[in-house]
Amino acid sequence: MRKPSVSVVFIYALVLTSVALLLKDPHRLLPIVVFNVSLSLIAGLRKVWWLYLLILVASVGVFTNAIFFANTGPVVMDAGFLVVRENALKAFVTVTLRVALITGVGAFFVALFEPLEIIKGFTRELYMPASISLSLSYALRLLPLLRRDLEEIMFFRRQRGYRKR
């Protein structure tokens, strides 16, 4: 099977990022998220698994934000010190799905192409200036460094007798 061009996948990622920002209904977001996360995991599980781990970590902040700023409506859960209401839960799910969709399409893009392929595709197919392509190449080269740092942290946690995460 032939690999799609960089420009096609980039435009696909841009369109779905816009969709993630425009859609507010979790029921409409969920199938798109599942499809794109699956695509990214099929395209390169070893390259992108850690991005999904970061979403789990970030979801704690998203939940906290939803509790502080959208905690209205009927009570869903009452734990004494913490009362979660319907709109907080809906806001948490919606924002988490949006982040997962943006991460999924970005991970799919990064899993399919090497940084040099992306730079060449941007300059040849999309006629982007070299300065933008160079900036993008630096950003893409940071992703493996972030993954390596995360793996080191998990390794040291295991060495100290803690859980990996």
JSON list of C-alpha atoms in Angstrom, two decimals:
[
{"chain": "A", "resi": 1, "resn": "MET", "atom": "CA", "xyz": [0.00, 0.00, 0.00]},
{"chain": "A", "resi": 2, "resn": "ARG", "atom": "CA", "xyz": [1.29, 3.44, -0.93]},
{"chain": "A", "resi": 3, "resn": "LYS", "atom": "CA", "xyz": [1.78, 6.04, 1.78]},
{"chain": "A", "resi": 4, "resn": "PRO", "atom": "CA", "xyz": [-0.34, 9.21, 1.40]},
{"chain": "A", "resi": 5, "resn": "SER", "atom": "CA", "xyz": [1.38, 12.49, 0.67]},
{"chain": "A", "resi": 6, "resn": "VAL", "atom": "CA", "xyz": [2.43, 14.83, 3.45]},
{"chain": "A", "resi": 7, "resn": "SER", "atom": "CA", "xyz": [0.14, 17.60, 2.22]},
{"chain": "A", "resi": 8, "resn": "VAL", "atom": "CA", "xyz": [-2.96, 15.38, 2.22]},
{"chain": "A", "resi": 9, "resn": "VAL", "atom": "CA", "xyz": [-2.36, 14.13, 5.76]},
{"chain": "A", "resi": 10, "resn": "PHE", "atom": "CA", "xyz": [-1.49, 17.65, 6.96]},
{"chain": "A", "resi": 11, "resn": "ILE", "atom": "CA", "xyz": [-4.73, 19.08, 5.54]},
{"chain": "A", "resi": 12, "resn": "TYR", "atom": "CA", "xyz": [-6.62, 16.14, 7.07]},
{"chain": "A", "resi": 13, "resn": "ALA", "atom": "CA", "xyz": [-5.03, 17.00, 10.44]},
{"chain": "A", "resi": 14, "resn": "LEU", "atom": "CA", "xyz": [-5.92, 20.68, 10.07]},
{"chain": "A", "resi": 15, "resn": "VAL", "atom": "CA", "xyz": [-9.54, 19.93, 9.19]},
{"chain": "A", "resi": 16, "resn": "LEU", "atom": "CA", "xyz": [-9.97, 17.54, 12.12]},
{"chain": "A", "resi": 17, "resn": "THR", "atom": "CA", "xyz": [-8.31, 19.97, 14.50]},
{"chain": "A", "resi": 18, "resn": "SER", "atom": "CA", "xyz": [-10.87, 22.55, 13.39]},
{"chain": "A", "resi": 19, "resn": "VAL", "atom": "CA", "xyz": [-13.65, 19.99, 13.86]},
{"chain": "A", "resi": 20, "resn": "ALA", "atom": "CA", "xyz": [-12.38, 19.30, 17.38]},
{"chain": "A", "resi": 21, "resn": "LEU", "atom": "CA", "xyz": [-12.60, 22.97, 18.23]},
{"chain": "A", "resi": 22, "resn": "LEU", "atom": "CA", "xyz": [-16.04, 23.46, 16.66]},
{"chain": "A", "resi": 23, "resn": "LEU", "atom": "CA", "xyz": [-17.93, 20.38, 17.88]},
{"chain": "A", "resi": 24, "resn": "LYS", "atom": "CA", "xyz": [-19.39, 20.64, 21.36]},
{"chain": "A", "resi": 25, "resn": "ASP", "atom": "CA", "xyz": [-21.36, 17.40, 21.51]},
{"chain": "A", "resi": 26, "resn": "PRO", "atom": "CA", "xyz": [-19.39, 14.48, 23.02]},
{"chain": "A", "resi": 27, "resn": "HIS", "atom": "CA", "xyz": [-21.60, 12.01, 21.14]},
{"chain": "A", "resi": 28, "resn": "ARG", "atom": "CA", "xyz": [-20.44, 13.44, 17.82]},
{"chain": "A", "resi": 29, "resn": "LEU", "atom": "CA", "xyz": [-16.82, 13.70, 18.90]},
{"chain": "A", "resi": 30, "resn": "LEU", "atom": "CA", "xyz": [-16.48, 10.16, 20.23]},
{"chain": "A", "resi": 31, "resn": "PRO", "atom": "CA", "xyz": [-16.61, 8.21, 16.91]},
{"chain": "A", "resi": 32, "resn": "ILE", "atom": "CA", "xyz": [-14.16, 10.61, 15.27]},
{"chain": "A", "resi": 33, "resn": "VAL", "atom": "CA", "xyz": [-11.80, 10.30, 18.27]},
{"chain": "A", "resi": 34, "resn": "VAL", "atom": "CA", "xyz": [-11.97, 6.50, 18.28]},
{"chain": "A", "resi": 35, "resn": "PHE", "atom": "CA", "xyz": [-11.27, 6.33, 14.55]},
{"chain": "A", "resi": 36, "resn": "ASN", "atom": "CA", "xyz": [-8.30, 8.71, 14.64]},
{"chain": "A", "resi": 37, "resn": "VAL", "atom": "CA", "xyz": [-6.73, 7.33, 17.80]},
{"chain": "A", "resi": 38, "resn": "SER", "atom": "CA", "xyz": [-6.98, 3.88, 16.22]},
{"chain": "A", "resi": 39, "resn": "LEU", "atom": "CA", "xyz": [-5.35, 5.18, 13.03]},
{"chain": "A", "resi": 40, "resn": "SER", "atom": "CA", "xyz": [-2.46, 6.68, 14.97]},
{"chain": "A", "resi": 41, "resn": "LEU", "atom": "CA", "xyz": [-1.92, 3.51, 17.02]},
{"chain": "A", "resi": 42, "resn": "ILE", "atom": "CA", "xyz": [-1.98, 1.35, 13.89]},
{"chain": "A", "resi": 43, "resn": "ALA", "atom": "CA", "xyz": [0.41, 3.70, 12.09]},
{"chain": "A", "resi": 44, "resn": "GLY", "atom": "CA", "xyz": [2.97, 3.77, 14.89]},
{"chain": "A", "resi": 45, "resn": "LEU", "atom": "CA", "xyz": [2.19, 2.49, 18.38]},
{"chain": "A", "resi": 46, "resn": "ARG", "atom": "CA", "xyz": [5.83, 2.64, 19.43]},
{"chain": "A", "resi": 47, "resn": "LYS", "atom": "CA", "xyz": [6.15, 6.25, 18.33]},
{"chain": "A", "resi": 48, "resn": "VAL", "atom": "CA", "xyz": [2.99, 7.69, 19.85]},
{"chain": "A", "resi": 49, "resn": "TRP", "atom": "CA", "xyz": [1.88, 5.66, 22.92]},
{"chain": "A", "resi": 50, "resn": "TRP", "atom": "CA", "xyz": [3.37, 8.19, 25.30]},
{"chain": "A", "resi": 51, "resn": "LEU", "atom": "CA", "xyz": [1.20, 10.99, 23.89]},
{"chain": "A", "resi": 52, "resn": "TYR", "atom": "CA", "xyz": [-1.85, 9.15, 25.16]},
{"chain": "A", "resi": 53, "resn": "LEU", "atom": "CA", "xyz": [-0.22, 8.75, 28.55]},
{"chain": "A", "resi": 54, "resn": "LEU", "atom": "CA", "xyz": [0.21, 12.53, 28.62]},
{"chain": "A", "resi": 55, "resn": "ILE", "atom": "CA", "xyz": [-3.51, 12.93, 27.86]},
{"chain": "A", "resi": 56, "resn": "LEU", "atom": "CA", "xyz": [-4.29, 10.85, 30.94]},
{"chain": "A", "resi": 57, "resn": "VAL", "atom": "CA", "xyz": [-2.07, 13.08, 33.04]},
{"chain": "A", "resi": 58, "resn": "ALA", "atom": "CA", "xyz": [-3.59, 16.23, 31.53]},
{"chain": "A", "resi": 59, "resn": "SER", "atom": "CA", "xyz": [-7.11, 14.95, 32.15]},
{"chain": "A", "resi": 60, "resn": "VAL", "atom": "CA", "xyz": [-6.59, 15.50, 35.88]},
{"chain": "A", "resi": 61, "resn": "GLY", "atom": "CA", "xyz": [-6.17, 19.21, 35.17]},
{"chain": "A", "resi": 62, "resn": "VAL", "atom": "CA", "xyz": [-9.11, 19.21, 32.80]},
{"chain": "A", "resi": 63, "resn": "PHE", "atom": "CA", "xyz": [-11.31, 17.60, 35.47]},
{"chain": "A", "resi": 64, "resn": "THR", "atom": "CA", "xyz": [-10.17, 20.13, 38.08]},
{"chain": "A", "resi": 65, "resn": "ASN", "atom": "CA", "xyz": [-10.91, 22.96, 35.66]},
{"chain": "A", "resi": 66, "resn": "ALA", "atom": "CA", "xyz": [-14.38, 21.55, 34.94]},
{"chain": "A", "resi": 67, "resn": "ILE", "atom": "CA", "xyz": [-15.13, 21.29, 38.66]},
{"chain": "A", "resi": 68, "resn": "PHE", "atom": "CA", "xyz": [-14.15, 24.92, 39.27]},
{"chain": "A", "resi": 69, "resn": "PHE", "atom": "CA", "xyz": [-15.72, 26.53, 36.20]},
{"chain": "A", "resi": 70, "resn": "ALA", "atom": "CA", "xyz": [-18.60, 24.35, 34.97]},
{"chain": "A", "resi": 71, "resn": "ASN", "atom": "CA", "xyz": [-19.96, 22.63, 38.08]},
{"chain": "A", "resi": 72, "resn": "THR", "atom": "CA", "xyz": [-23.65, 23.39, 37.55]},
{"chain": "A", "resi": 73, "resn": "GLY", "atom": "CA", "xyz": [-26.78, 21.35, 36.97]},
{"chain": "A", "resi": 74, "resn": "PRO", "atom": "CA", "xyz": [-28.06, 18.22, 38.70]},
{"chain": "A", "resi": 75, "resn": "VAL", "atom": "CA", "xyz": [-25.69, 16.37, 41.04]},
{"chain": "A", "resi": 76, "resn": "VAL", "atom": "CA", "xyz": [-24.03, 13.33, 39.44]},
{"chain": "A", "resi": 77, "resn": "MET", "atom": "CA", "xyz": [-21.75, 12.35, 42.32]},
{"chain": "A", "resi": 78, "resn": "ASP", "atom": "CA", "xyz": [-21.60, 13.55, 45.91]},
{"chain": "A", "resi": 79, "resn": "ALA", "atom": "CA", "xyz": [-18.53, 12.46, 47.88]},
{"chain": "A", "resi": 80, "resn": "GLY", "atom": "CA", "xyz": [-19.01, 14.87, 50.75]},
{"chain": "A", "resi": 81, "resn": "PHE", "atom": "CA", "xyz": [-16.07, 17.17, 50.11]},
{"chain": "A", "resi": 82, "resn": "LEU", "atom": "CA", "xyz": [-16.52, 16.92, 46.32]},
{"chain": "A", "resi": 83, "resn": "VAL", "atom": "CA", "xyz": [-19.78, 17.43, 44.46]},
{"chain": "A", "resi": 84, "resn": "VAL", "atom": "CA", "xyz": [-19.69, 16.75, 40.73]},
{"chain": "A", "resi": 85, "resn": "ARG", "atom": "CA", "xyz": [-22.55, 18.13, 38.70]},
{"chain": "A", "resi": 86, "resn": "GLU", "atom": "CA", "xyz": [-23.77, 17.25, 35.22]},
{"chain": "A", "resi": 87, "resn": "ASN", "atom": "CA", "xyz": [-22.23, 20.20, 33.35]},
{"chain": "A", "resi": 88, "resn": "ALA", "atom": "CA", "xyz": [-18.82, 19.63, 34.93]},
{"chain": "A", "resi": 89, "resn": "LEU", "atom": "CA", "xyz": [-18.87, 16.03, 33.77]},
{"chain": "A", "resi": 90, "resn": "LYS", "atom": "CA", "xyz": [-20.00, 17.03, 30.27]},
{"chain": "A", "resi": 91, "resn": "ALA", "atom": "CA", "xyz": [-17.31, 19.74, 30.06]},
{"chain": "A", "resi": 92, "resn": "PHE", "atom": "CA", "xyz": [-14.64, 17.30, 31.23]},
{"chain": "A", "resi": 93, "resn": "VAL", "atom": "CA", "xyz": [-15.64, 14.67, 28.65]},
{"chain": "A", "resi": 94, "resn": "THR", "atom": "CA", "xyz": [-15.93, 17.21, 25.84]},
{"chain": "A", "resi": 95, "resn": "VAL", "atom": "CA", "xyz": [-12.54, 18.83, 26.47]},
{"chain": "A", "resi": 96, "resn": "THR", "atom": "CA", "xyz": [-10.83, 15.47, 26.95]},
{"chain": "A", "resi": 97, "resn": "LEU", "atom": "CA", "xyz": [-12.30, 14.21, 23.67]},
{"chain": "A", "resi": 98, "resn": "ARG", "atom": "CA", "xyz": [-11.19, 17.38, 21.91]},
{"chain": "A", "resi": 99, "resn": "VAL", "atom": "CA", "xyz": [-7.64, 16.99, 23.21]},
{"chain": "A", "resi": 100, "resn": "ALA", "atom": "CA", "xyz": [-7.68, 13.29, 22.26]},
{"chain": "A", "resi": 101, "resn": "LEU", "atom": "CA", "xyz": [-8.82, 14.13, 18.73]},
{"chain": "A", "resi": 102, "resn": "ILE", "atom": "CA", "xyz": [-6.14, 16.77, 18.22]},
{"chain": "A", "resi": 103, "resn": "THR", "atom": "CA", "xyz": [-3.54, 14.42, 19.68]},
{"chain": "A", "resi": 104, "resn": "GLY", "atom": "CA", "xyz": [-4.82, 11.53, 17.56]},
{"chain": "A", "resi": 105, "resn": "VAL", "atom": "CA", "xyz": [-4.52, 13.34, 14.24]},
{"chain": "A", "resi": 106, "resn": "GLY", "atom": "CA", "xyz": [-1.18, 14.85, 15.23]},
{"chain": "A", "resi": 107, "resn": "ALA", "atom": "CA", "xyz": [0.10, 11.44, 16.30]},
{"chain": "A", "resi": 108, "resn": "PHE", "atom": "CA", "xyz": [-1.12, 9.92, 13.04]},
{"chain": "A", "resi": 109, "resn": "PHE", "atom": "CA", "xyz": [0.76, 12.59, 11.10]},
{"chain": "A", "resi": 110, "resn": "VAL", "atom": "CA", "xyz": [3.96, 12.11, 13.10]},
{"chain": "A", "resi": 111, "resn": "ALA", "atom": "CA", "xyz": [3.71, 8.31, 13.03]},
{"chain": "A", "resi": 112, "resn": "LEU", "atom": "CA", "xyz": [3.41, 8.22, 9.24]},
{"chain": "A", "resi": 113, "resn": "PHE", "atom": "CA", "xyz": [6.31, 10.47, 8.34]},
{"chain": "A", "resi": 114, "resn": "GLU", "atom": "CA", "xyz": [9.84, 11.13, 9.47]},
{"chain": "A", "resi": 115, "resn": "PRO", "atom": "CA", "xyz": [10.69, 14.79, 10.19]},
{"chain": "A", "resi": 116, "resn": "LEU", "atom": "CA", "xyz": [12.76, 15.10, 7.01]},
{"chain": "A", "resi": 117, "resn": "GLU", "atom": "CA", "xyz": [9.83, 13.78, 4.92]},
{"chain": "A", "resi": 118, "resn": "ILE", "atom": "CA", "xyz": [7.54, 16.36, 6.51]},
{"chain": "A", "resi": 119, "resn": "ILE", "atom": "CA", "xyz": [9.93, 19.23, 5.81]},
{"chain": "A", "resi": 120, "resn": "LYS", "atom": "CA", "xyz": [10.38, 18.16, 2.19]},
{"chain": "A", "resi": 121, "resn": "GLY", "atom": "CA", "xyz": [6.63, 17.68, 1.79]},
{"chain": "A", "resi": 122, "resn": "PHE", "atom": "CA", "xyz": [5.88, 21.13, 3.16]},
{"chain": "A", "resi": 123, "resn": "THR", "atom": "CA", "xyz": [8.39, 22.86, 0.91]},
{"chain": "A", "resi": 124, "resn": "ARG", "atom": "CA", "xyz": [7.62, 20.82, -2.24]},
{"chain": "A", "resi": 125, "resn": "GLU", "atom": "CA", "xyz": [3.89, 20.10, -1.97]},
{"chain": "A", "resi": 126, "resn": "LEU", "atom": "CA", "xyz": [2.57, 23.06, 0.05]},
{"chain": "A", "resi": 127, "resn": "TYR", "atom": "CA", "xyz": [5.23, 25.56, -1.07]},
{"chain": "A", "resi": 128, "resn": "MET", "atom": "CA", "xyz": [5.93, 26.70, 2.46]},
{"chain": "A", "resi": 129, "resn": "PRO", "atom": "CA", "xyz": [8.95, 28.91, 3.01]},
{"chain": "A", "resi": 130, "resn": "ALA", "atom": "CA", "xyz": [12.06, 27.18, 4.31]},
{"chain": "A", "resi": 131, "resn": "SER", "atom": "CA", "xyz": [11.95, 29.21, 7.54]},
{"chain": "A", "resi": 132, "resn": "ILE", "atom": "CA", "xyz": [8.56, 27.71, 8.49]},
{"chain": "A", "resi": 133, "resn": "SER", "atom": "CA", "xyz": [9.71, 24.22, 7.51]},
{"chain": "A", "resi": 134, "resn": "LEU", "atom": "CA", "xyz": [12.83, 24.64, 9.63]},
{"chain": "A", "resi": 135, "resn": "SER", "atom": "CA", "xyz": [10.80, 25.76, 12.64]},
{"chain": "A", "resi": 136, "resn": "LEU", "atom": "CA", "xyz": [8.54, 22.77, 12.20]},
{"chain": "A", "resi": 137, "resn": "SER", "atom": "CA", "xyz": [11.52, 20.43, 12.00]},
{"chain": "A", "resi": 138, "resn": "TYR", "atom": "CA", "xyz": [12.79, 21.66, 15.37]},
{"chain": "A", "resi": 139, "resn": "ALA", "atom": "CA", "xyz": [9.36, 21.14, 16.91]},
{"chain": "A", "resi": 140, "resn": "LEU", "atom": "CA", "xyz": [9.11, 17.61, 15.51]},
{"chain": "A", "resi": 141, "resn": "ARG", "atom": "CA", "xyz": [12.59, 16.71, 16.73]},
{"chain": "A", "resi": 142, "resn": "LEU", "atom": "CA", "xyz": [11.52, 17.56, 20.27]},
{"chain": "A", "resi": 143, "resn": "LEU", "atom": "CA", "xyz": [8.88, 14.80, 20.31]},
{"chain": "A", "resi": 144, "resn": "PRO", "atom": "CA", "xyz": [11.38, 11.92, 20.60]},
{"chain": "A", "resi": 145, "resn": "LEU", "atom": "CA", "xyz": [13.22, 13.86, 23.33]},
{"chain": "A", "resi": 146, "resn": "LEU", "atom": "CA", "xyz": [9.99, 14.23, 25.30]},
{"chain": "A", "resi": 147, "resn": "ARG", "atom": "CA", "xyz": [9.30, 10.51, 24.92]},
{"chain": "A", "resi": 148, "resn": "ARG", "atom": "CA", "xyz": [12.81, 9.63, 26.08]},
{"chain": "A", "resi": 149, "resn": "ASP", "atom": "CA", "xyz": [12.45, 11.88, 29.13]},
{"chain": "A", "resi": 150, "resn": "LEU", "atom": "CA", "xyz": [9.14, 10.24, 30.02]},
{"chain": "A", "resi": 151, "resn": "GLU", "atom": "CA", "xyz": [10.69, 6.76, 29.69]},
{"chain": "A", "resi": 152, "resn": "GLU", "atom": "CA", "xyz": [13.57, 7.80, 31.96]},
{"chain": "A", "resi": 153, "resn": "ILE", "atom": "CA", "xyz": [11.16, 9.10, 34.60]},
{"chain": "A", "resi": 154, "resn": "MET", "atom": "CA", "xyz": [9.20, 5.86, 34.50]},
{"chain": "A", "resi": 155, "resn": "PHE", "atom": "CA", "xyz": [12.43, 3.83, 34.75]},
{"chain": "A", "resi": 156, "resn": "PHE", "atom": "CA", "xyz": [13.64, 5.77, 37.79]},
{"chain": "A", "resi": 157, "resn": "ARG", "atom": "CA", "xyz": [10.24, 5.40, 39.47]},
{"chain": "A", "resi": 158, "resn": "ARG", "atom": "CA", "xyz": [10.49, 1.63, 39.06]},
{"chain": "A", "resi": 159, "resn": "GLN", "atom": "CA", "xyz": [14.04, 1.69, 40.47]},
{"chain": "A", "resi": 160, "resn": "ARG", "atom": "CA", "xyz": [12.78, 3.47, 43.59]},
{"chain": "A", "resi": 161, "resn": "GLY", "atom": "CA", "xyz": [10.05, 0.89, 44.04]},
{"chain": "A", "resi": 162, "resn": "TYR", "atom": "CA", "xyz": [7.15, 3.04, 42.87]},
{"chain": "A", "resi": 163, "resn": "ARG", "atom": "CA", "xyz": [4.63, 2.26, 40.15]},
{"chain": "A", "resi": 164, "resn": "LYS", "atom": "CA", "xyz": [5.55, 3.23, 36.58]},
{"chain": "A", "resi": 165, "resn": "ARG", "atom": "CA", "xyz": [2.87, 5.91, 36.46]}
]
